[in-house]
Coordinates of C-alpha atoms and ligand atoms in Angstrom, one line a residue:
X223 CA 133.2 13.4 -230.9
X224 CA 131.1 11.0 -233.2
X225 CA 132.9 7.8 -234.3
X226 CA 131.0 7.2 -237.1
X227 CA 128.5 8.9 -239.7
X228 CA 126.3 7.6 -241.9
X229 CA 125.9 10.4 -244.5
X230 CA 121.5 9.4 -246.0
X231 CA 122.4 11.4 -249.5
X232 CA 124.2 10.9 -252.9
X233 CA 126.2 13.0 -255.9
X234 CA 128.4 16.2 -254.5
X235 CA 126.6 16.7 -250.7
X236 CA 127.5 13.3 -249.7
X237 CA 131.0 13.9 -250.7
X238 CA 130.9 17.1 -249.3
X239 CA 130.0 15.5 -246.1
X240 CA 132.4 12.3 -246.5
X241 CA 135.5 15.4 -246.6
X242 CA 135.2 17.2 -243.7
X243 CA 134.7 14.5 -241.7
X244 CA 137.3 12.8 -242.7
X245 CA 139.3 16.0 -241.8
X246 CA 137.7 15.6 -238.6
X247 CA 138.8 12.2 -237.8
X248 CA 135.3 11.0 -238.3
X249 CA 134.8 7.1 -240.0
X250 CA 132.3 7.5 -243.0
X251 CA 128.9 5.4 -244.1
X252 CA 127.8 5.8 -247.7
X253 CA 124.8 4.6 -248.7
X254 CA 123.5 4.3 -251.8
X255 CA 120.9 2.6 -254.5
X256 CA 121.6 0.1 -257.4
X257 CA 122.4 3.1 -259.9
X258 CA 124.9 4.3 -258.1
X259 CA 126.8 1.6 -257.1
X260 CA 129.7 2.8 -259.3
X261 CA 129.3 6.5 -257.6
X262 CA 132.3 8.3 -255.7
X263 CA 130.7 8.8 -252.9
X264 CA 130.8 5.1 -252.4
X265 CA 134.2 4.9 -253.1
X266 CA 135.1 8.0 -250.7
X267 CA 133.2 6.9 -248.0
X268 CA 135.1 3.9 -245.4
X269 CA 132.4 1.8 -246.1
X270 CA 129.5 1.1 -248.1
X271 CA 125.6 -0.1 -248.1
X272 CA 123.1 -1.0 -250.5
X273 CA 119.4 1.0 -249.6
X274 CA 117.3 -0.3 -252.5
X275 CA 116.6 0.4 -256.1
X276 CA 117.0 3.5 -258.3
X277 CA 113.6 5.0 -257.4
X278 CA 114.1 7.7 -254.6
X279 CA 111.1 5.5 -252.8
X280 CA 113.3 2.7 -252.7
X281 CA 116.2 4.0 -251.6
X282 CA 116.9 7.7 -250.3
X283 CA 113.7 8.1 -249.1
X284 CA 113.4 4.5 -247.4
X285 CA 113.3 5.1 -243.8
X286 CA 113.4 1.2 -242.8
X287 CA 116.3 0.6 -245.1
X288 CA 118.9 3.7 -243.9
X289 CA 118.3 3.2 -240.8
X290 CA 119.2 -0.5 -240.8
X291 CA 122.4 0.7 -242.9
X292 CA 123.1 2.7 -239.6
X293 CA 122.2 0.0 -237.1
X294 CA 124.5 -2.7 -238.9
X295 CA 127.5 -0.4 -239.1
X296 CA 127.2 0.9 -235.9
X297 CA 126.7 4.8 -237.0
X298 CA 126.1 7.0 -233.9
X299 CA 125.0 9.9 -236.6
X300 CA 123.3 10.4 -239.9
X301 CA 124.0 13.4 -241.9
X302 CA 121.2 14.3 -243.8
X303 CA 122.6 16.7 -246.9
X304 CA 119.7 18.4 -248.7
X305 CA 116.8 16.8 -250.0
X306 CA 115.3 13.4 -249.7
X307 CA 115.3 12.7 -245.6
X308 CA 116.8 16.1 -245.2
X309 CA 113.2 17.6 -243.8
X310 CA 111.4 14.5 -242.9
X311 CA 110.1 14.6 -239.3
X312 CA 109.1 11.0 -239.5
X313 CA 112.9 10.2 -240.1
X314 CA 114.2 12.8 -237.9
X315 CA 112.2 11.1 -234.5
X316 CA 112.8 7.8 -235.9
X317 CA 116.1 8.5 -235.5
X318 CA 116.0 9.8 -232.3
X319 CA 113.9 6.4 -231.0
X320 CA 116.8 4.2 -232.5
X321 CA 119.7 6.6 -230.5
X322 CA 121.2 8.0 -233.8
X323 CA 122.2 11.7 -233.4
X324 CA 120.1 12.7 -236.6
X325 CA 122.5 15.9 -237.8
X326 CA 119.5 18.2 -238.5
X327 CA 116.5 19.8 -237.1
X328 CA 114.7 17.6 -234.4
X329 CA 111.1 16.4 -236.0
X330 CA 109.0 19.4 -234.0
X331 CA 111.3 21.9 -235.5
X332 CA 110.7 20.1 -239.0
X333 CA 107.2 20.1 -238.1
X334 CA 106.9 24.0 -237.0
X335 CA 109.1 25.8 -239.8
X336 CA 107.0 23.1 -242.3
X337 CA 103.6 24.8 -241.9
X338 CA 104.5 28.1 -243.3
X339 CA 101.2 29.6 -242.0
X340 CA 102.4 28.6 -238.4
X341 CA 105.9 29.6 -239.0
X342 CA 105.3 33.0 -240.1
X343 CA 102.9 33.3 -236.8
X344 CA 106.2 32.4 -234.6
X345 CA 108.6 34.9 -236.8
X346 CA 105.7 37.9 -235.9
X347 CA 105.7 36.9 -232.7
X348 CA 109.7 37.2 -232.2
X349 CA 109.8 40.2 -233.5
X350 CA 110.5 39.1 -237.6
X351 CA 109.0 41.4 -240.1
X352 CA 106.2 39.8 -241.6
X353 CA 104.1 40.4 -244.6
X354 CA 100.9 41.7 -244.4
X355 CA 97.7 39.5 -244.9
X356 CA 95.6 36.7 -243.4
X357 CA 96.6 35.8 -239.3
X358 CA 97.1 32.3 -239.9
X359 CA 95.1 30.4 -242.1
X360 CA 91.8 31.4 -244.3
X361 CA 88.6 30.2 -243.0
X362 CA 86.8 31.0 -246.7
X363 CA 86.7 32.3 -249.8
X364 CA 84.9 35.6 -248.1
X365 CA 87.1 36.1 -245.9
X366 CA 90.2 36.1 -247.8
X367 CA 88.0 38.4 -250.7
X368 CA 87.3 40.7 -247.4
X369 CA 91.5 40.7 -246.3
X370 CA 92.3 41.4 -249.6
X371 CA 90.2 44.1 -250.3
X372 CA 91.5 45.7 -247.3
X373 CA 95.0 45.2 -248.2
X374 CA 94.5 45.8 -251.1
X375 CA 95.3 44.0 -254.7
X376 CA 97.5 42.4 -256.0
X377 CA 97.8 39.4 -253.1
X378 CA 99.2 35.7 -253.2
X379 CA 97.5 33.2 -251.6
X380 CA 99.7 30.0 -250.6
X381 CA 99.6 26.5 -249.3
X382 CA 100.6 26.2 -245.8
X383 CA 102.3 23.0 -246.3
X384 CA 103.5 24.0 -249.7
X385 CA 106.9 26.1 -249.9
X386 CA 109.3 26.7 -252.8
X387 CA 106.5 28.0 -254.9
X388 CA 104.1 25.0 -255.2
X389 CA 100.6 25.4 -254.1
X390 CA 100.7 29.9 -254.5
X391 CA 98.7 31.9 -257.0
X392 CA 98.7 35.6 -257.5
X393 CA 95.4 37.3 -257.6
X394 CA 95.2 40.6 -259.0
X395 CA 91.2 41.4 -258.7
X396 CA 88.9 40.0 -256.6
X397 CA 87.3 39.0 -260.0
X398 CA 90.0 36.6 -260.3
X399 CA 89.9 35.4 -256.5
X400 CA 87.5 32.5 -256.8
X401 CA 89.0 30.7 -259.3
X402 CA 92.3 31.1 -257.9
X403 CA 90.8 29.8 -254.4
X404 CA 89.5 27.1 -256.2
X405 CA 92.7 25.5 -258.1
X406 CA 94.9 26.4 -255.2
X407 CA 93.0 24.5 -253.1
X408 CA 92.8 21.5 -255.4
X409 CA 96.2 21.1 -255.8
X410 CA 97.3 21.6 -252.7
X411 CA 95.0 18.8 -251.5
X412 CA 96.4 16.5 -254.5
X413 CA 100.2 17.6 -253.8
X414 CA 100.7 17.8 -250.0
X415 CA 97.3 16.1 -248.4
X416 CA 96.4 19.4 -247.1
X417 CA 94.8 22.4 -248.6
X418 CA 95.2 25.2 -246.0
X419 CA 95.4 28.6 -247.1
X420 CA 96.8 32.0 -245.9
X421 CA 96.9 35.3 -247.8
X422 CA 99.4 38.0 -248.3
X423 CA 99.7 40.9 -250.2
X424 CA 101.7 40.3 -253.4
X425 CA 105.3 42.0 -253.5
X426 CA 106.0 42.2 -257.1
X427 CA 109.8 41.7 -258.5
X428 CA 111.1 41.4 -255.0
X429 CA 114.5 40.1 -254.3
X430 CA 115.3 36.9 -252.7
X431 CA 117.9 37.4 -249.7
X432 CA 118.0 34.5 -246.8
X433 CA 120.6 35.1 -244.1
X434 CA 122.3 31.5 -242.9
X435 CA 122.1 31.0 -239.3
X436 CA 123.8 28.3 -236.9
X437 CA 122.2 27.6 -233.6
X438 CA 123.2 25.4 -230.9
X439 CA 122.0 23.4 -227.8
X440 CA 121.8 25.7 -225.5
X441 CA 119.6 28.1 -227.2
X442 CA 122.3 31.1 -228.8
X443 CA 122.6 31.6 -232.9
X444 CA 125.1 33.4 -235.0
X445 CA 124.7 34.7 -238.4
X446 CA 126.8 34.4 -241.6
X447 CA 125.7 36.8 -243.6
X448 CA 123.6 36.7 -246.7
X449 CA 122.4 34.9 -249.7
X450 CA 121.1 36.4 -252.9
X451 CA 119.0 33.8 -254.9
X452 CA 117.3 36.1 -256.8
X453 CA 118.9 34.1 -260.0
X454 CA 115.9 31.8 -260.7
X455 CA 114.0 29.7 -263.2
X456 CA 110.6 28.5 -262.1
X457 CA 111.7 28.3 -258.4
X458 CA 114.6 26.7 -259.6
X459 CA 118.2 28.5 -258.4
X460 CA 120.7 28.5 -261.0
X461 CA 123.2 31.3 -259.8
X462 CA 123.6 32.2 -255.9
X463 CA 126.0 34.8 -254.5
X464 CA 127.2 36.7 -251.5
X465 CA 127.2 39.5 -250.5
X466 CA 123.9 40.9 -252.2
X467 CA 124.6 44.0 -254.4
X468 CA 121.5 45.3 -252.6
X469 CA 122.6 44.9 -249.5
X470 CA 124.4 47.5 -247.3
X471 CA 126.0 47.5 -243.8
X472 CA 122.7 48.5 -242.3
X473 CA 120.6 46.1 -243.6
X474 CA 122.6 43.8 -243.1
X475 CA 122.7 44.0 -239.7
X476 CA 119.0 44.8 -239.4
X477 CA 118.4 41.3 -241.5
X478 CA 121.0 39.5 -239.6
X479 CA 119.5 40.4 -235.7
X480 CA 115.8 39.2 -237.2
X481 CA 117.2 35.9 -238.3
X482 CA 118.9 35.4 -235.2
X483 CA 115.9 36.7 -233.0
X484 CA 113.4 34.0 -234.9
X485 CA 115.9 31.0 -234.4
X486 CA 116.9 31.7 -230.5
X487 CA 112.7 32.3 -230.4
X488 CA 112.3 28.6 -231.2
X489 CA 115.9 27.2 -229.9
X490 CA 116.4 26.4 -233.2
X491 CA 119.5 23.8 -233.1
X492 CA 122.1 23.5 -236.2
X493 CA 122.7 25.0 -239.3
X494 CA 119.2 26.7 -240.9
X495 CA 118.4 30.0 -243.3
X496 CA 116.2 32.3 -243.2
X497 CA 114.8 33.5 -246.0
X498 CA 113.2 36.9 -246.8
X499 CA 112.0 39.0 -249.6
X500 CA 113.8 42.7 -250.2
X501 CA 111.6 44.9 -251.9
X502 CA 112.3 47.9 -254.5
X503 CA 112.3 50.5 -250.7
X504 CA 114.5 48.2 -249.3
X505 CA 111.9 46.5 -246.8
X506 CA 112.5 43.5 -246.0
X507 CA 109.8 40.2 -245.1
X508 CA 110.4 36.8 -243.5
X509 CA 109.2 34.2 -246.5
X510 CA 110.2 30.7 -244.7
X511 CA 112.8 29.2 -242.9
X512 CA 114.8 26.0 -244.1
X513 CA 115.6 23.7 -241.3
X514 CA 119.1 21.9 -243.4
X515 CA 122.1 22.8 -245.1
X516 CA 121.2 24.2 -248.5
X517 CA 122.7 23.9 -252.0
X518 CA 124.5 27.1 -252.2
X519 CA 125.8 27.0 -248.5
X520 CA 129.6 26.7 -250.0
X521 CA 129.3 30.8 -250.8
X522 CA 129.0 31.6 -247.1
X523 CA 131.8 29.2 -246.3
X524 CA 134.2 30.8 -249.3
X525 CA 133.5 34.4 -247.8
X526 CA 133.9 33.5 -243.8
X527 CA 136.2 30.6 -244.0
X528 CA 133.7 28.9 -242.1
X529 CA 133.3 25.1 -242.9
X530 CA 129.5 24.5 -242.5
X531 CA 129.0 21.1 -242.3
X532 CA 131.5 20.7 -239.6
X533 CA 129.5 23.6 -237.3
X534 CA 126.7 21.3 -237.9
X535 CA 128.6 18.3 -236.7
X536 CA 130.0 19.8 -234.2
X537 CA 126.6 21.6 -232.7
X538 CA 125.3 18.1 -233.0
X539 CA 127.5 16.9 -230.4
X540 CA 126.4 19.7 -228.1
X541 CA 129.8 22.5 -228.7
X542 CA 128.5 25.9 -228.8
X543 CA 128.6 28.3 -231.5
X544 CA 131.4 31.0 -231.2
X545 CA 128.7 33.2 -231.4
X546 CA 130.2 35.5 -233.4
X547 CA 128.6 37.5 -236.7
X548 CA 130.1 37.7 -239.6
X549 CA 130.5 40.7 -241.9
X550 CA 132.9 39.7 -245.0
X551 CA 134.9 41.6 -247.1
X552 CA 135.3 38.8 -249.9
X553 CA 132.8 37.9 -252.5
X554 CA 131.8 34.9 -253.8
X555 CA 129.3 33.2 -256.4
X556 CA 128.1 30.0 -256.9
X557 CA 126.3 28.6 -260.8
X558 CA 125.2 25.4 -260.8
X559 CA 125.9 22.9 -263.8
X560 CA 122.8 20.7 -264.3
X561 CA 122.9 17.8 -266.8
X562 CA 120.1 19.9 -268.8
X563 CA 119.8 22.3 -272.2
X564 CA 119.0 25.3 -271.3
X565 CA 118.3 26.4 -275.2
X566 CA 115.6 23.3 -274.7
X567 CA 113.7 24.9 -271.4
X568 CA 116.5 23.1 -269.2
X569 CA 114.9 19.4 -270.5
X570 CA 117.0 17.1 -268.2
X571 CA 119.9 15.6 -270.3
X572 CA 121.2 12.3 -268.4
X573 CA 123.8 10.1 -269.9
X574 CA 127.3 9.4 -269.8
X575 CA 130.2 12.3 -269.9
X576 CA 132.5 11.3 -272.4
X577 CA 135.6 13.8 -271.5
X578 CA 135.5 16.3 -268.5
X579 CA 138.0 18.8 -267.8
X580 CA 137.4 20.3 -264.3
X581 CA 138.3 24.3 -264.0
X582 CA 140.9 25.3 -261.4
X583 CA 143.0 28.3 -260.5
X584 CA 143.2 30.9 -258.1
X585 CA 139.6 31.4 -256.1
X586 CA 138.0 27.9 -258.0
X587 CA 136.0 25.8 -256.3
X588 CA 134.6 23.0 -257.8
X589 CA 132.2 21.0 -255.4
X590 CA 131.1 17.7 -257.9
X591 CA 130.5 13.9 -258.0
X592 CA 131.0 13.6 -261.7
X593 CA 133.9 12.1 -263.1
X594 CA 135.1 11.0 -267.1
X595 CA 133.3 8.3 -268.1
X596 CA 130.5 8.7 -265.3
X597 CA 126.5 7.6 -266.4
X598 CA 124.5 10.6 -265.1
X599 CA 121.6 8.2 -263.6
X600 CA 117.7 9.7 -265.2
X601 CA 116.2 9.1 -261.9
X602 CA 117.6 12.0 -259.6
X603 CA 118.3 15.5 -259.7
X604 CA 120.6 17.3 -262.4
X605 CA 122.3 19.0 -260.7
X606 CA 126.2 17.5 -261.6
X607 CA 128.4 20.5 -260.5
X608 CA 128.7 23.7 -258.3
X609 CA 131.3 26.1 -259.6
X610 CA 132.3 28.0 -256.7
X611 CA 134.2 31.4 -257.1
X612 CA 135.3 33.9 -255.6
X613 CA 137.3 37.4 -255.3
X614 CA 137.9 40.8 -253.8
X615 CA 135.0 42.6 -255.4
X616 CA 132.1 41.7 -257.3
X617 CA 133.3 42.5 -261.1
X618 CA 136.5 40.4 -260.5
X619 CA 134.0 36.9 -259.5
X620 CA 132.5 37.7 -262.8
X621 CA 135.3 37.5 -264.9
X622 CA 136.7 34.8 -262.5
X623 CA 133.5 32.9 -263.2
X624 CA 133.6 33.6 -267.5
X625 CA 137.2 32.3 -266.9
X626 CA 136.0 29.4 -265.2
X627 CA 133.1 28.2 -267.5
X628 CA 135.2 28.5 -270.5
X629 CA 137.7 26.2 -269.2
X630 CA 135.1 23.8 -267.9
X631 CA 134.8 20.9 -270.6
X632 CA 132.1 18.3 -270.3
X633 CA 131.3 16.1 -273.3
X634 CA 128.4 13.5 -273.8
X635 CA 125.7 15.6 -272.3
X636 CA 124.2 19.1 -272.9
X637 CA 125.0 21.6 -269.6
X638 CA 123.9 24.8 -268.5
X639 CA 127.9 26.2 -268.8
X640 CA 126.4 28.0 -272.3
X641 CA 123.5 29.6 -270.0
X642 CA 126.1 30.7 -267.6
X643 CA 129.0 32.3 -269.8
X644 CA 126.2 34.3 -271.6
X645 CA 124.6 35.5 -267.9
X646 CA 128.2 36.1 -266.4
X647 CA 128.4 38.6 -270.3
X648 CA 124.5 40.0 -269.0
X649 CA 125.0 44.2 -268.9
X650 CA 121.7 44.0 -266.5
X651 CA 123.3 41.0 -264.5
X652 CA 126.5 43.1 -264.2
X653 CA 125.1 46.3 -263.0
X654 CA 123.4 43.8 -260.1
X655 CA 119.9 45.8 -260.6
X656 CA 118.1 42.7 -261.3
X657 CA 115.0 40.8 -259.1
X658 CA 113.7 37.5 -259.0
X659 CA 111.5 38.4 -262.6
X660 CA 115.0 38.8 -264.0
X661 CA 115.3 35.2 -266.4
X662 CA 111.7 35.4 -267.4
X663 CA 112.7 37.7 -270.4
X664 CA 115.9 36.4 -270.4
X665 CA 117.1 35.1 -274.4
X666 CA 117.4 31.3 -273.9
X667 CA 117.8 30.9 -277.6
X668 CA 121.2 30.8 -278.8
X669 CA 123.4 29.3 -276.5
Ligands
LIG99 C1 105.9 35.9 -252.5 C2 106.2 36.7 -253.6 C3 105.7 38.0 -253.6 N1 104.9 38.4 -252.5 N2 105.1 36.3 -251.5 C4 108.1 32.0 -254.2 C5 108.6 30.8 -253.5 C6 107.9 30.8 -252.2 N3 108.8 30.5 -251.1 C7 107.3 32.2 -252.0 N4 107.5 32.8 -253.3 C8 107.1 34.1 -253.4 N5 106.4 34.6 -252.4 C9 104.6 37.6 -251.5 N6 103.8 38.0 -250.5 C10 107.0 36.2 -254.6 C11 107.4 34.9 -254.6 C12 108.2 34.5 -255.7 C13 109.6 34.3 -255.6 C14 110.3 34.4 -254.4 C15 111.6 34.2 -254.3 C16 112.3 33.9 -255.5 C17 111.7 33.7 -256.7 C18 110.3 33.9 -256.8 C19 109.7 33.8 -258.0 C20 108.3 33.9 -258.0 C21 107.6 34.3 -256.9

């Protein structure tokens, strides 16, 4: 097994990385940047180096500077997390050049789930339901007017390169498709350096469902059931959970077979997701795939029992998968605590947390970096806690979770635990009839 990883990532993923290999007899790296010198992920890890400054640039993001962190301590892996190198193909083949096991998807896999247009084409071609539109990219303005009017309005028109939203517009008429072309376009160009197109009709209040796969070297994948992120602001997740209230046994399994036909298509290697869109008939429509561990992966680990960062580890080193698909009879749900106020449209709130009182009890999870008297730092993501929870049914994680949130206690900042308790108190939320339009007439206001 590995000797030593260096884990390229800060706050709760880099501890959540620094515990299971420590469980696995693994010696730990931490890096970090000026800011976070005083961080626990620093203090967790066996030892400790320096990257750069506060700006991400500087520091997470510098290639040079983690992989001399690695070369000087002797790492024989890097561990990703989410984020910052977590998709870079550049880092993923400079790792490969310098003999570092990069924990992850090798740089052509990066490279071929990245252009969505291209990824799609190799989900079609294994088989993956697909939504109709453009075959590959948009060669002009005609053309996509032509696709659409035999498709029929409303379509979307997206940004290969772009993903999680960036770089889409819906077009409802073709009188509106020009303009729409037009500013796509631009800022696409501006935001990603590339302003391919590709079209597909639009599938209004869908649901958000990816099913988490692990493949390994020697080309088999197993499934671990599903994710519902329907629960978002501005293609931001706030709530996550498992299993999906629209999702029966058959789908399931229907959903579960694609995402494991499109990751053994492309030998796909390590833990990824596969995300789709449900819609109201219950079709459902590969979206992307994500080639890391994700945010709200401790859901599927609470249901199965399955600890996913050491499957990643592991198929890194070349074990295969057990190969086996899981169907769980536990529930579990995931809110994220971001240092922001939600009655102020979530405005990022860094400072220091004056008093914290961490929630615990029966089926509490609480995956977190913060601690009394930490300075949240302005320059990263505010994301500060996961509240993990889980139960026999569905209406028992809900209490469990208003439980949870009222015993949380974190002083100095503003949190979204106020949006939470009221969401977790929802009727609509409750009933689990909701889609991914759900918190745009959500009541921000007093919380
Ligand atoms: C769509 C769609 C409807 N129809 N594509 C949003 C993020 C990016 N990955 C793709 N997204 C969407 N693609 C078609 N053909 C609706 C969305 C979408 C969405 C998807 C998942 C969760 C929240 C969303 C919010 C707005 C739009």
């Amino acid at each position: 097994m590995f000797k030593k990883i260096l884990i390229a990532n800060r706050g709760e993923i880099a501890l959540r990385v620094i515990r299971t290999c420590r469980e696995m007899g693994i010696k730990t790296v931490a890096v970090y940047s000026t800011v976070d010198k005083e961080s626990l992920h620093v203090k967790f890890a066996d030892e400790a180096v320096c990257i750069g400054k506060a700006p991400s640039s500087e520091s997470y993001l510098n290639i040079p500077n983690i992989v001399s962190a690695a070369e000087i301590t002797n790492a024989d892996a890097i561990h990703p997390g989410y984020g910052f190198v977590s998709e870079n193909a550049e880092f993923s083949s400079v790792c490969e050049e310098y003999g570092i096991k990069f924990i992850g998807a090798s740089a052509d896999m990066i490279n071929r789930m990245g252009d969505k247009a291209s990824a799609k084409a190799t989900m079609e071609k294994a088989g993956v339901p697909t939504i109709p539109g453009s075959k590959g990219l948009l060669k002009s303005l005609e053309e996509g007017k032509k696709i659409a009017k035999k498709i029929k309005y409303p379509v979307i028109i997206k940004a290969t390169a772009g993903g999680g939203g960036r770089g889409m517009r819906i077009i409802n008429k073709e009188e509106e498709f020009e303009k729409a072309w037009n500013d796509a376009r631009t800022e696409s160009k501006a935001a990603f350096g590339n302003d391919g197109m590709y079209l597909e009709k639009y599938i209004e209040e869908p649901r958000h469902i990816e099913i988490q796969i692990v493949g390994d070297s020697r080309g088999k994948a197993c499934h671990l059931s599903e994710r519902d992120c329907s629960i978002q602001r501005r293609h931001q997740k706030l709530v996550e959970e498992t299993p999906s209230p629209i999702v029966n046994d058959k789908l399931r399994e229907k959903m579960g077979k694609a995402a494991i036909a499109g990751a053994e298509a492309i030998g796909y290697e390590g833990a990824g997701t596969v995300e789709f869109l449900v819609d109201k008939h219950g079709d459902f429509y590969f979206m992307e795939m994500n080639t890391r561990i994700q945010v709200e992966h401790p859901i599927t680990e609470e249901v199965t029992d399955y600890d996913l960062i050491k499957e990643q580890i592991k198929v890194a080193y070349g074990i295969p998968v057990t190969g086996i698909n899981y169907y769980p009879n536990l529930f579990a749900m995931e809110c994220r605590i971001n240092a922001e106020d939600p009655a102020n449209g979530f405005r990022p709130c860094p400072g220091k947390i004056t008093n914290l009182h961490i929630p615990g009890g029966h089926g509490v999870r609480v995956d977190s970096h913060v601690y009394a008297g930490y300075t949240i730092p302005p320059n990263y993501d505010s994301m500060i806690a996961k509240l993990i929870v889980s139960a026999q049914t569905r209406e028992e994680v809900i209490v469990r979770m208003k439980r949870a949130l009222q015993e949380f206690v974190i002083e100095g900042i503003k949190t979204t635990i106020p949006f939470h308790i009221k969401l977790m108190e929802d009727e609509q939320f409750k009933s689990g009839k909701f889609t991914t339009a759900f918190l745009e007439s959500f009541d921000f206001s007093k919380l």
